[in-house]
Amino acid sequence: MIDRIVGARRGIEGNGHLADDANLIIDSGQLRTRASAWDAVQAARNIKRPHTLDVITRVFDRFQELHGDRGFRDDPAIVGGIAELQGRPVVIVGEQKGASTEENIQRNFGMPHPEGYRKAIRLYRLAEKFHLPVITLVDTPGAYPGPEGEERGQAEAIAKAIFTMTRLATPIIVVILGEGGSGGALALAIGDVVLALENAIYSVISPEGSAAILWRSPTEAERAANAMRLAGPDLLDLGVVDALIPEPAGGAHTDHEETAKAIKIALVAQLAKLERAATSDLLSARYERFRGFGTLAEPGAAAAPPAAEPWWRKFPLMRRRP
Amino acid sequence: MPFGRKPKEFPDHLWTKCPTCGEMLFNKQLVRNLNVCSKCEHHFRLGARPRIEQLVDKGSFVEQDSSLVSGDPLRFVDSKPYPERIAAAQAKSGEKDAAIAGTAAIGGNPVELVVMDFEFMGGSMGSVVGEKITRAAERALAERRALVIVSASGGARMQEGTIALMQMGKIVSALARLDEAGIPYVSVITDPTTGGVLASYASLGDLIVAEPGALIRFSGERVTSGTVGEKLPVGFGRSEFLLEKGFLDQIVSRAQLKERIAFFLGSFRAASQDVRWGL
């Protein structure tokens, strides 16, 4: 089986030779302060936060952007290409928000159209064909919900992207940089390892959307954010992300360099491990990772109900200490 | 009513007004006509149990995983706690959750069948729906039987947060294995199918068919029209629109659905000469 997340945890448990190789937070107990969900939402949306291209230029070398879905157009809300991570060529796909209003209009506020997801699928396939690991950077309020998206099959494009990633015969590392907005994020977020920056959020619907539906008032977004458990530590507790990448004190927006350095350390460490695994092991572990999600009871069933705790805790190195 | 004049008063428990043509339909006759308006072919929504009865060969349905019930991963409370919401939906519907799964035969073709029920919390997909579909796909793979899913859902269940979102990854992972093994999956889309359900398994069938007039959309009406600031044209995001845009193989009326699925499954089976997926 693949030895997936080893960061600070291994250091704590005394397997010292690999200690601190990634400085990852793999247990919410490691966090000294736990920001409120609403603070996390604000931090994740901060316009000064490092966005995908900021991260790409700082973490990778020799990035060459590849454009277009070969069918309709090039979606500026998703960027992708080939680059080197410490000399190792990889394929990168990321959702791109803008750092200013003009840039945000050009990038459609990081909300991809179907052709954006089809570009992503094309690049996933390219990576598989040439045995390049895939690194995805997730940062979107959600897939674009407008009528053009509907006409061109937004749902189909997302479904196909998820489908492609589940069986892609090459390692995939996902990093949630800022906002992980529902299906629009999931289309980039099926991976062998799913990491998130400390103040990133990931949710099934935006807090505003949830408030509008469940509380019938968009002003209840803060309450909704708390109820949805969408902040980094919650995601870690739920097993939705495997580890958090620490941000500089004050948040990622205060220091892009430091943030990028932490992301790079994490990616290099994880990739080194994943690349040693056989592809068949990768695919079965990826299946099990997602297969395990669900909080269920099955009274009177012959078989034991599926474990409610996150799948990866069954690995001895990752188990919580009592 | 074949004989006599229609009454002046239409008590609700006896009569239903067709929302499309305004015809008053006698409930018993409506049920006999598969919940389809006899005048204009408007397809009313159909619960999971009557749907199964209409689709499968008589007596062939064996329900699976019927005792699965949802937990409360987020300890979610809006106007009331999530467990109370589930309990209320269970009491109202007599079902445990928004999908019913089982093994059956359709026109002699053995299938794993999952049918969603919009009446149960808007057909929303949480852990139970995710688990039932995934298990059905895994059974289909193990037994080399076709998979048929009838969708009717508002999308992922908000009360289960990211765990509901992860069900999309879970189900699609199982469908991808089916695909590799060459086992047919037919997706049947009914009114309404939106959000995370459409953006995962409903859009991934080898064949995708929909009932006439079904609402099939990624985003809700208010979200979509909000982004353009105007009302959407009539018929936007309905079956006929999706067929025109190339996202459906066919629109199939309810009366022909069983026969059509049987035809498709039979063709696949004949083509594979019972080698790739046998009885």
XYZ file of C-alpha atoms in Angstrom:
601
model
C 0.000 0.000 0.000
C 1.109 3.508 -0.573
C 2.565 5.472 2.235
C 0.596 8.586 1.528
C 0.877 11.404 3.965
C 3.979 11.729 5.987
C 4.682 15.117 7.330
C 4.886 16.386 10.821
C 3.008 13.297 11.975
C 5.937 11.052 11.324
C 8.143 13.514 13.181
C 5.826 13.425 16.172
C 5.732 9.660 16.203
C 9.474 9.400 16.166
C 10.231 8.099 12.696
C 12.762 10.835 12.624
C 14.606 10.238 9.394
C 11.739 11.645 7.356
C 10.688 14.159 9.949
C 9.252 17.453 8.813
C 9.745 16.620 5.192
C 6.618 18.472 4.333
C 5.534 20.334 7.462
C 2.003 19.261 6.741
C -0.822 19.516 9.220
C -2.530 16.148 9.296
C -4.518 16.543 12.489
C -6.584 19.581 13.395
C -5.191 19.238 16.940
C -1.881 20.460 15.571
C -3.366 23.884 14.911
C -2.768 26.366 17.657
C -5.620 28.587 16.575
C -8.706 27.530 14.749
C -10.105 30.414 12.724
C -13.875 30.761 12.529
C -15.524 29.410 9.405
C -16.495 32.895 8.324
C -12.904 34.153 8.699
C -11.786 31.243 6.557
C -14.363 32.182 3.911
C -13.043 35.756 3.878
C -9.413 34.615 3.761
C -10.079 32.105 0.986
C -11.737 34.825 -1.091
C -9.188 37.553 -0.384
C -8.379 39.098 -3.752
C -4.705 39.439 -2.741
C -4.410 35.735 -2.031
C -1.956 33.895 -4.307
C -3.917 32.567 -7.264
C -3.036 29.720 -9.578
C -0.563 31.541 -11.841
C 1.116 33.187 -8.814
C 1.682 29.736 -7.406
C 2.756 28.195 -10.709
C 5.436 30.808 -11.362
C 6.868 30.464 -7.859
C 6.656 26.694 -7.381
C 7.462 25.366 -10.845
C 10.143 26.071 -13.442
C 9.856 26.449 -17.201
C 6.038 26.616 -17.246
C 4.584 26.417 -20.738
C 0.882 27.146 -20.870
C -1.222 24.984 -23.173
C -4.440 26.455 -24.469
C -7.823 25.352 -25.676
C -10.177 22.396 -25.583
C -9.776 21.604 -29.318
C -13.504 22.035 -29.727
C -14.839 25.423 -28.836
C -12.405 27.935 -27.332
C -9.759 28.564 -24.701
C -11.365 29.168 -21.304
C -9.331 31.754 -19.361
C -10.814 30.534 -16.050
C -8.767 27.349 -16.295
C -5.053 27.424 -17.025
C -2.960 24.384 -17.711
C 0.354 23.352 -19.076
C 3.618 21.557 -18.623
C 6.245 22.630 -16.122
C 9.014 21.218 -14.012
C 8.826 20.555 -10.309
C 12.421 20.369 -9.152
C 13.419 19.142 -12.570
C 10.579 16.596 -12.827
C 8.145 17.414 -15.677
C 4.518 17.515 -14.585
C 1.172 18.585 -15.997
C -0.567 21.395 -14.114
C -4.244 22.287 -14.312
C -5.648 25.078 -12.208
C -8.590 27.402 -11.854
C -7.596 31.025 -12.269
C -9.116 33.975 -10.456
C -8.031 37.546 -11.051
C -6.182 39.891 -8.726
C -8.113 42.943 -9.934
C -11.605 43.650 -11.202
C -10.463 43.842 -14.830
C -8.548 40.609 -14.552
C -11.479 38.982 -12.794
C -13.805 39.936 -15.613
C -11.358 38.448 -18.086
C -11.037 35.275 -15.975
C -14.785 35.144 -15.316
C -14.022 35.316 -11.561
C -12.518 31.846 -11.760
C -15.796 30.254 -12.850
C -15.016 27.845 -15.698
C -17.268 27.161 -18.673
C -17.688 23.604 -20.003
C -14.828 24.138 -22.467
C -12.566 24.853 -19.497
C -13.309 21.426 -18.045
C -12.852 19.884 -21.488
C -9.429 21.518 -21.686
C -8.676 20.005 -18.278
C -9.749 16.554 -19.505
C -7.521 16.926 -22.555
C -4.552 17.738 -20.329
C -5.317 14.848 -17.936
C -5.235 12.486 -20.914
C -2.021 14.057 -22.160
C -0.418 13.479 -18.775
C -1.540 9.868 -18.708
C -0.232 9.213 -22.192
C 3.244 10.481 -21.392
C 3.388 9.303 -17.770
C 3.507 12.755 -16.287
C 2.082 13.311 -12.817
C -0.865 15.714 -12.627
C -0.975 18.563 -10.142
C -4.241 20.467 -9.907
C -4.783 23.807 -8.201
C -8.383 24.392 -7.150
C -9.709 27.918 -6.704
C -13.221 28.618 -7.882
C -16.496 29.911 -6.456
C -18.085 27.229 -8.652
C -18.649 26.326 -12.265
C -20.217 29.150 -14.286
C -23.993 28.779 -13.876
C -25.146 30.935 -16.798
C -27.166 29.840 -19.828
C -24.126 29.522 -22.127
C -22.720 26.952 -19.726
C -25.999 25.055 -19.720
C -26.181 25.059 -23.505
C -22.719 23.622 -23.860
C -23.191 20.961 -21.208
C -21.702 22.224 -17.965
C -22.917 19.166 -16.064
C -21.652 16.731 -18.680
C -18.235 18.393 -18.787
C -17.859 18.209 -15.005
C -19.060 14.615 -14.870
C -16.586 13.596 -17.585
C -13.730 15.378 -15.814
C -14.468 13.525 -12.568
C -14.824 10.277 -14.511
C -11.488 10.795 -16.258
C -9.621 11.512 -13.040
C -10.929 8.451 -11.194
C -9.157 6.077 -13.584
C -6.278 8.223 -14.815
C -3.201 6.009 -14.795
C -0.765 8.547 -13.403
C -0.337 10.134 -9.955
C -2.625 13.074 -9.168
C -2.025 15.588 -6.397
C -4.762 18.123 -5.667
C -4.128 21.393 -3.856
C -7.082 23.535 -2.846
C -5.657 27.046 -2.860
C -8.661 29.173 -1.981
C -12.289 28.382 -2.721
C -13.344 24.844 -3.510
C -16.783 25.532 -4.933
C -18.800 22.332 -5.277
C -18.832 20.322 -8.530
C -16.848 23.049 -10.253
C -14.016 22.239 -7.857
C -14.504 18.472 -7.800
C -13.815 18.338 -11.544
C -10.196 19.084 -10.598
C -10.156 17.442 -7.200
C -10.137 13.656 -7.628
C -6.628 12.687 -6.641
C -4.360 10.295 -4.823
C -3.626 13.009 -2.314
C -5.880 15.988 -1.655
C -4.168 18.863 0.117
C -5.511 22.285 1.044
C -3.958 25.515 2.193
C -4.736 26.170 5.832
C -7.350 28.848 5.112
C -8.875 27.241 2.037
C -12.522 26.234 2.025
C -14.335 23.421 0.236
C -18.080 23.088 0.166
C -21.045 21.584 -1.620
C -22.655 25.001 -2.129
C -21.568 28.541 -1.304
C -22.532 29.788 2.171
C -24.698 32.426 0.469
C -26.450 29.823 -1.651
C -27.029 27.588 1.320
C -28.377 30.489 3.374
C -30.737 31.492 0.586
C -32.160 27.985 0.352
C -32.157 26.731 3.946
C -32.606 29.987 5.862
C -34.345 31.802 3.008
C -32.044 34.770 3.508
C -28.636 35.387 1.979
C -27.630 37.446 5.009
C -27.447 34.259 7.058
C -24.309 33.251 5.140
C -22.148 33.373 8.241
C -24.431 30.953 10.072
C -24.517 28.715 7.020
C -20.715 28.764 6.782
C -20.453 27.543 10.361
C -23.045 24.816 9.857
C -21.423 23.559 6.651
C -18.021 22.846 8.213
C -16.183 24.048 5.152
C -12.929 25.345 6.703
C -9.583 23.562 6.550
C -9.627 21.945 10.005
C -13.181 20.672 9.437
C -12.190 19.179 6.099
C -9.292 17.466 7.807
C -11.578 16.051 10.496
C -13.996 14.790 7.847
C -11.177 13.229 5.828
C -12.166 15.261 2.773
C -8.618 16.601 2.609
C -5.628 14.538 3.669
C -3.490 17.353 4.996
C -3.281 21.114 5.301
C -0.378 23.154 4.026
C 0.507 25.785 6.637
C 0.132 29.420 5.637
C 2.348 32.267 6.851
C 1.135 34.008 9.991
C -1.517 36.486 8.868
C -2.562 34.358 5.887
C -1.325 33.435 2.430
C -2.114 36.891 1.034
C 0.564 38.477 3.234
C 3.413 36.482 1.724
C 3.147 34.753 -1.636
C 6.764 33.599 -1.507
C 6.415 31.791 1.824
C 3.126 30.223 0.758
C 4.629 28.980 -2.483
C 7.604 27.560 -0.611
C 5.315 25.531 1.650
C 3.318 24.282 -1.330
C 6.497 23.275 -3.129
C 7.853 21.331 -0.161
C 4.563 19.493 0.163
C 4.313 18.669 -3.544
C 7.880 17.437 -3.813
C 7.479 15.173 -0.785
C 4.149 13.723 -1.916
C 5.223 13.222 -5.493
C 8.350 11.374 -4.422
C 6.141 8.896 -2.575
C 3.431 8.528 -5.202
C 5.920 7.976 -7.989
C 7.254 4.906 -6.237
C 3.836 3.243 -6.250
C 2.698 0.918 -9.007
C -0.086 2.394 -11.111
C -2.484 -0.411 -10.182
C -1.880 0.331 -6.492
C -2.474 4.012 -7.111
C -5.766 3.346 -8.846
C -7.077 0.967 -6.224
C -6.069 3.319 -3.415
C -7.703 6.213 -5.244
C -10.867 4.119 -5.538
C -10.816 3.260 -1.848
C -10.179 6.865 -0.897
C -13.467 8.000 -2.420
C -15.318 4.736 -1.825
C -15.000 5.266 1.901
C -16.954 8.520 2.141
C -20.357 8.319 3.757
C -21.919 8.433 7.186
C -24.261 5.499 7.354
C -25.948 2.984 9.565
C -27.194 -0.366 8.362
C -29.242 -2.019 11.083
C -29.445 -5.762 10.836
C -27.028 -6.048 7.946
C -24.874 -9.128 7.731
C -21.782 -7.197 6.778
C -20.354 -4.560 9.049
C -21.344 -1.045 7.989
C -18.613 0.902 6.242
C -16.298 2.685 8.594
C -17.392 6.225 9.306
C -13.900 7.443 9.975
C -11.690 8.704 7.171
C -10.249 5.896 5.124
C -6.628 6.837 5.551
C -6.693 6.570 9.320
C -6.472 2.807 8.884
C -2.854 3.253 7.975
C -0.901 2.865 11.219
C 1.254 5.909 10.637
C -1.730 8.151 10.307
C -3.818 6.867 13.142
C -4.744 9.354 15.822
C -3.020 8.800 19.073
C -5.423 8.221 21.961
C -64.157 9.909 -18.054
C -65.561 8.096 -20.981
C -69.202 8.559 -20.083
C -71.173 11.393 -18.640
C -70.369 15.000 -18.063
C -67.533 16.158 -15.880
C -68.616 17.409 -12.486
C -68.512 21.104 -11.626
C -66.503 20.563 -8.488
C -63.211 18.717 -8.469
C -62.184 17.485 -5.030
C -58.383 17.144 -4.826
C -58.359 13.560 -3.720
C -60.267 12.562 -6.849
C -59.055 14.981 -9.495
C -55.775 16.502 -10.640
C -55.428 19.455 -12.939
C -52.867 19.056 -15.702
C -50.419 21.970 -15.354
C -49.744 22.001 -19.103
C -53.173 21.815 -20.734
C -55.459 22.489 -17.770
C -57.449 19.322 -18.298
C -59.041 17.895 -15.173
C -57.831 14.334 -14.822
C -59.565 11.684 -12.775
C -56.904 10.381 -10.370
C -57.634 6.710 -10.874
C -57.402 7.112 -14.601
C -54.225 9.176 -14.275
C -52.552 6.366 -12.361
C -53.739 3.834 -14.914
C -52.153 6.030 -17.596
C -48.766 5.874 -15.750
C -49.231 9.394 -14.352
C -49.262 10.903 -17.826
C -51.965 13.345 -18.944
C -54.182 11.534 -21.418
C -54.844 14.744 -23.342
C -51.435 16.418 -23.733
C -48.928 13.765 -22.644
C -47.704 15.889 -19.741
C -45.550 13.586 -17.607
C -46.330 14.047 -13.921
C -43.602 13.178 -11.450
C -43.572 9.572 -10.403
C -42.504 8.090 -7.074
C -39.840 5.404 -6.899
C -42.155 2.474 -6.076
C -44.618 2.963 -8.943
C -41.654 3.635 -11.234
C -40.094 0.294 -10.361
C -43.428 -1.426 -10.896
C -43.721 0.142 -14.348
C -40.168 -0.702 -15.405
C -39.382 -4.219 -14.260
C -40.730 -7.613 -15.248
C -43.491 -8.564 -12.878
C -42.212 -10.094 -9.667
C -38.552 -9.793 -10.635
C -37.554 -6.948 -8.312
C -35.548 -7.918 -5.244
C -34.729 -4.893 -3.131
C -31.155 -4.515 -1.888
C -29.597 -2.465 0.892
C -33.037 -1.423 2.103
C -31.982 -0.856 5.693
C -29.337 1.792 4.946
C -29.991 5.013 6.823
C -28.066 8.238 6.912
C -25.907 9.496 9.744
C -25.300 13.154 10.460
C -21.670 13.872 9.568
C -21.829 17.619 10.191
C -24.342 17.634 13.062
C -26.175 20.002 10.798
C -28.900 22.311 12.050
C -30.798 24.857 9.976
C -34.369 25.554 11.039
C -34.284 22.048 12.530
C -31.627 19.372 13.024
C -30.860 17.157 10.041
C -31.873 13.892 11.804
C -35.312 15.376 12.464
C -35.602 16.364 8.832
C -34.788 12.815 7.766
C -37.225 11.377 10.297
C -39.974 13.647 8.973
C -39.248 12.644 5.380
C -39.225 8.977 6.380
C -42.530 9.307 8.175
C -44.103 11.089 5.229
C -42.835 8.726 2.536
C -42.421 5.409 4.319
C -38.975 5.153 2.697
C -35.557 5.305 4.352
C -33.977 7.717 1.884
C -34.196 9.188 -1.601
C -33.244 6.102 -3.619
C -34.426 2.507 -3.852
C -32.050 -0.109 -5.244
C -32.503 -3.678 -6.261
C -31.875 -6.498 -8.669
C -34.484 -7.046 -11.367
C -35.164 -8.003 -14.944
C -36.280 -5.596 -17.661
C -37.732 -7.394 -20.673
C -35.773 -10.473 -19.654
C -32.501 -8.599 -19.241
C -31.000 -8.913 -15.759
C -30.200 -5.501 -14.295
C -29.170 -3.669 -11.195
C -31.718 -0.896 -10.852
C -31.628 2.281 -8.760
C -34.587 4.636 -8.761
C -34.562 8.024 -7.085
C -37.566 9.608 -5.438
C -37.950 13.387 -5.634
C -40.499 13.347 -2.823
C -37.837 12.428 -0.279
C -36.016 15.693 0.542
C -36.044 16.753 -3.093
C -34.357 13.527 -4.143
C -31.156 14.902 -2.677
C -28.032 12.783 -2.799
C -26.309 12.114 0.483
C -24.449 9.151 1.940
C -27.334 6.695 1.529
C -28.032 7.498 -2.117
C -24.288 7.425 -2.791
C -23.839 4.088 -1.072
C -26.856 2.441 -2.730
C -25.759 3.471 -6.205
C -22.133 2.526 -5.574
C -23.124 -0.889 -4.254
C -25.450 -1.398 -7.223
C -22.580 -0.569 -9.590
C -20.276 -2.911 -7.689
C -22.866 -5.701 -7.874
C -23.306 -5.020 -11.578
C -19.553 -5.374 -12.016
C -19.301 -8.550 -9.948
C -22.314 -10.209 -11.606
C -21.717 -8.677 -15.033
C -25.228 -7.264 -15.160
C -26.296 -3.992 -16.716
C -26.921 -0.975 -14.505
C -29.964 1.260 -14.887
C -30.363 4.426 -12.821
C -33.512 6.549 -12.914
C -32.623 10.023 -11.648
C -34.918 12.613 -10.091
C -33.013 14.917 -7.810
C -32.293 18.479 -6.844
C -28.609 17.568 -6.435
C -26.263 16.922 -3.536
C -27.776 17.060 -0.045
C -26.634 20.285 1.574
C -27.089 18.933 5.086
C -24.234 16.493 4.505
C -21.890 19.171 3.152
C -18.686 17.984 1.495
C -19.538 14.380 2.386
C -22.452 14.692 -0.057
C -20.095 16.218 -2.633
C -17.723 13.284 -2.176
C -20.557 10.899 -3.103
C -20.168 12.188 -6.652
C -16.547 11.028 -6.664
C -17.501 7.744 -5.055
C -20.276 6.870 -7.498
C -18.327 7.985 -10.552
C -15.331 5.886 -9.454
C -17.554 2.806 -9.476
C -19.092 3.755 -12.846
C -15.621 4.139 -14.353
C -14.828 0.558 -13.365
C -18.058 -0.610 -15.007
C -17.104 1.281 -18.129
C -13.698 -0.400 -18.289
C -15.296 -3.799 -17.847
C -17.634 -3.194 -20.783
C -20.826 -3.415 -18.771
C -23.714 -1.256 -19.986
C -25.065 1.604 -17.919
C -28.280 3.309 -18.989
C -29.112 6.639 -17.381
C -32.775 7.613 -17.354
C -33.366 11.262 -16.503
C -36.752 12.326 -15.179
C -38.252 15.563 -13.922
C -36.376 17.245 -12.304
C -32.678 16.337 -12.376
C -30.240 19.093 -11.489
C -26.991 19.980 -9.736
C -24.543 17.374 -8.528
C -26.612 14.431 -9.715
C -26.649 15.745 -13.269
C -22.973 16.692 -12.958
C -22.036 13.110 -12.124
C -23.791 9.805 -12.795
C -26.876 11.064 -14.661
C -24.606 12.419 -17.424
C -22.377 9.350 -17.681
C -24.605 6.654 -19.146
C -23.512 4.733 -22.220
C -26.988 5.781 -23.218
C -28.849 8.716 -21.717
C -32.581 9.018 -22.211
C -35.030 11.436 -20.651
C -38.772 11.665 -20.231
C -40.533 14.434 -22.176
C -40.529 17.891 -20.619
C -38.207 17.037 -17.737
C -36.233 19.883 -16.169
C -32.562 18.963 -16.657
C -30.175 21.658 -15.578
C -26.875 22.161 -13.817
C -27.992 25.300 -11.974
C -31.299 26.362 -10.544
C -33.570 28.770 -12.389
C -32.831 31.697 -10.085
C -29.075 31.259 -10.290
C -29.028 31.016 -14.070
C -31.433 33.869 -14.752
C -29.647 35.905 -12.062
C -26.405 35.778 -14.052
C -28.085 37.121 -17.176
C -30.492 39.374 -15.317
C -33.485 38.325 -17.328
C -35.969 35.523 -17.593
C -34.867 32.434 -19.457
C -36.746 31.421 -22.595
C -39.582 28.909 -22.201
C -38.294 25.357 -22.456
C -34.721 26.299 -21.455
C -33.112 23.330 -19.767
C -35.942 20.936 -20.585
C -35.490 17.522 -22.230
C -36.246 18.820 -25.720
C -33.601 21.551 -25.313
C -30.983 19.031 -24.203
C -31.789 16.706 -27.086
C -31.302 19.601 -29.509
C -27.988 20.567 -27.867
C -26.729 17.001 -28.116
C -26.755 15.809 -24.524
C -29.435 13.117 -24.784
C -29.709 10.064 -26.989
C -33.491 10.118 -26.984
C -36.596 11.421 -25.332
C -38.719 8.431 -24.440
C -42.288 8.622 -23.224
C -43.098 6.770 -20.042
C -45.268 4.238 -21.829
C -42.349 3.150 -24.008
C -39.566 3.368 -21.463
C -39.461 -0.250 -20.369
C -39.564 -1.596 -23.896
C -36.869 0.826 -25.044
C -34.464 -0.024 -22.220
C -35.025 -3.709 -22.906
C -34.245 -3.143 -26.591
C -30.970 -1.365 -25.804
C -29.837 -3.935 -23.268
C -30.797 -6.743 -25.616
C -28.759 -5.184 -28.438
C -25.704 -4.859 -26.252
C -26.055 -8.412 -25.097
C -26.454 -9.735 -28.632
C -23.448 -7.729 -29.794
C -21.278 -9.144 -27.078
C -22.524 -12.670 -27.868
C -22.930 -13.232 -24.174
C -19.179 -13.213 -23.773
C -18.464 -9.868 -22.190
C -21.431 -9.813 -19.888
C -23.568 -12.855 -19.739
C -26.718 -13.800 -17.937
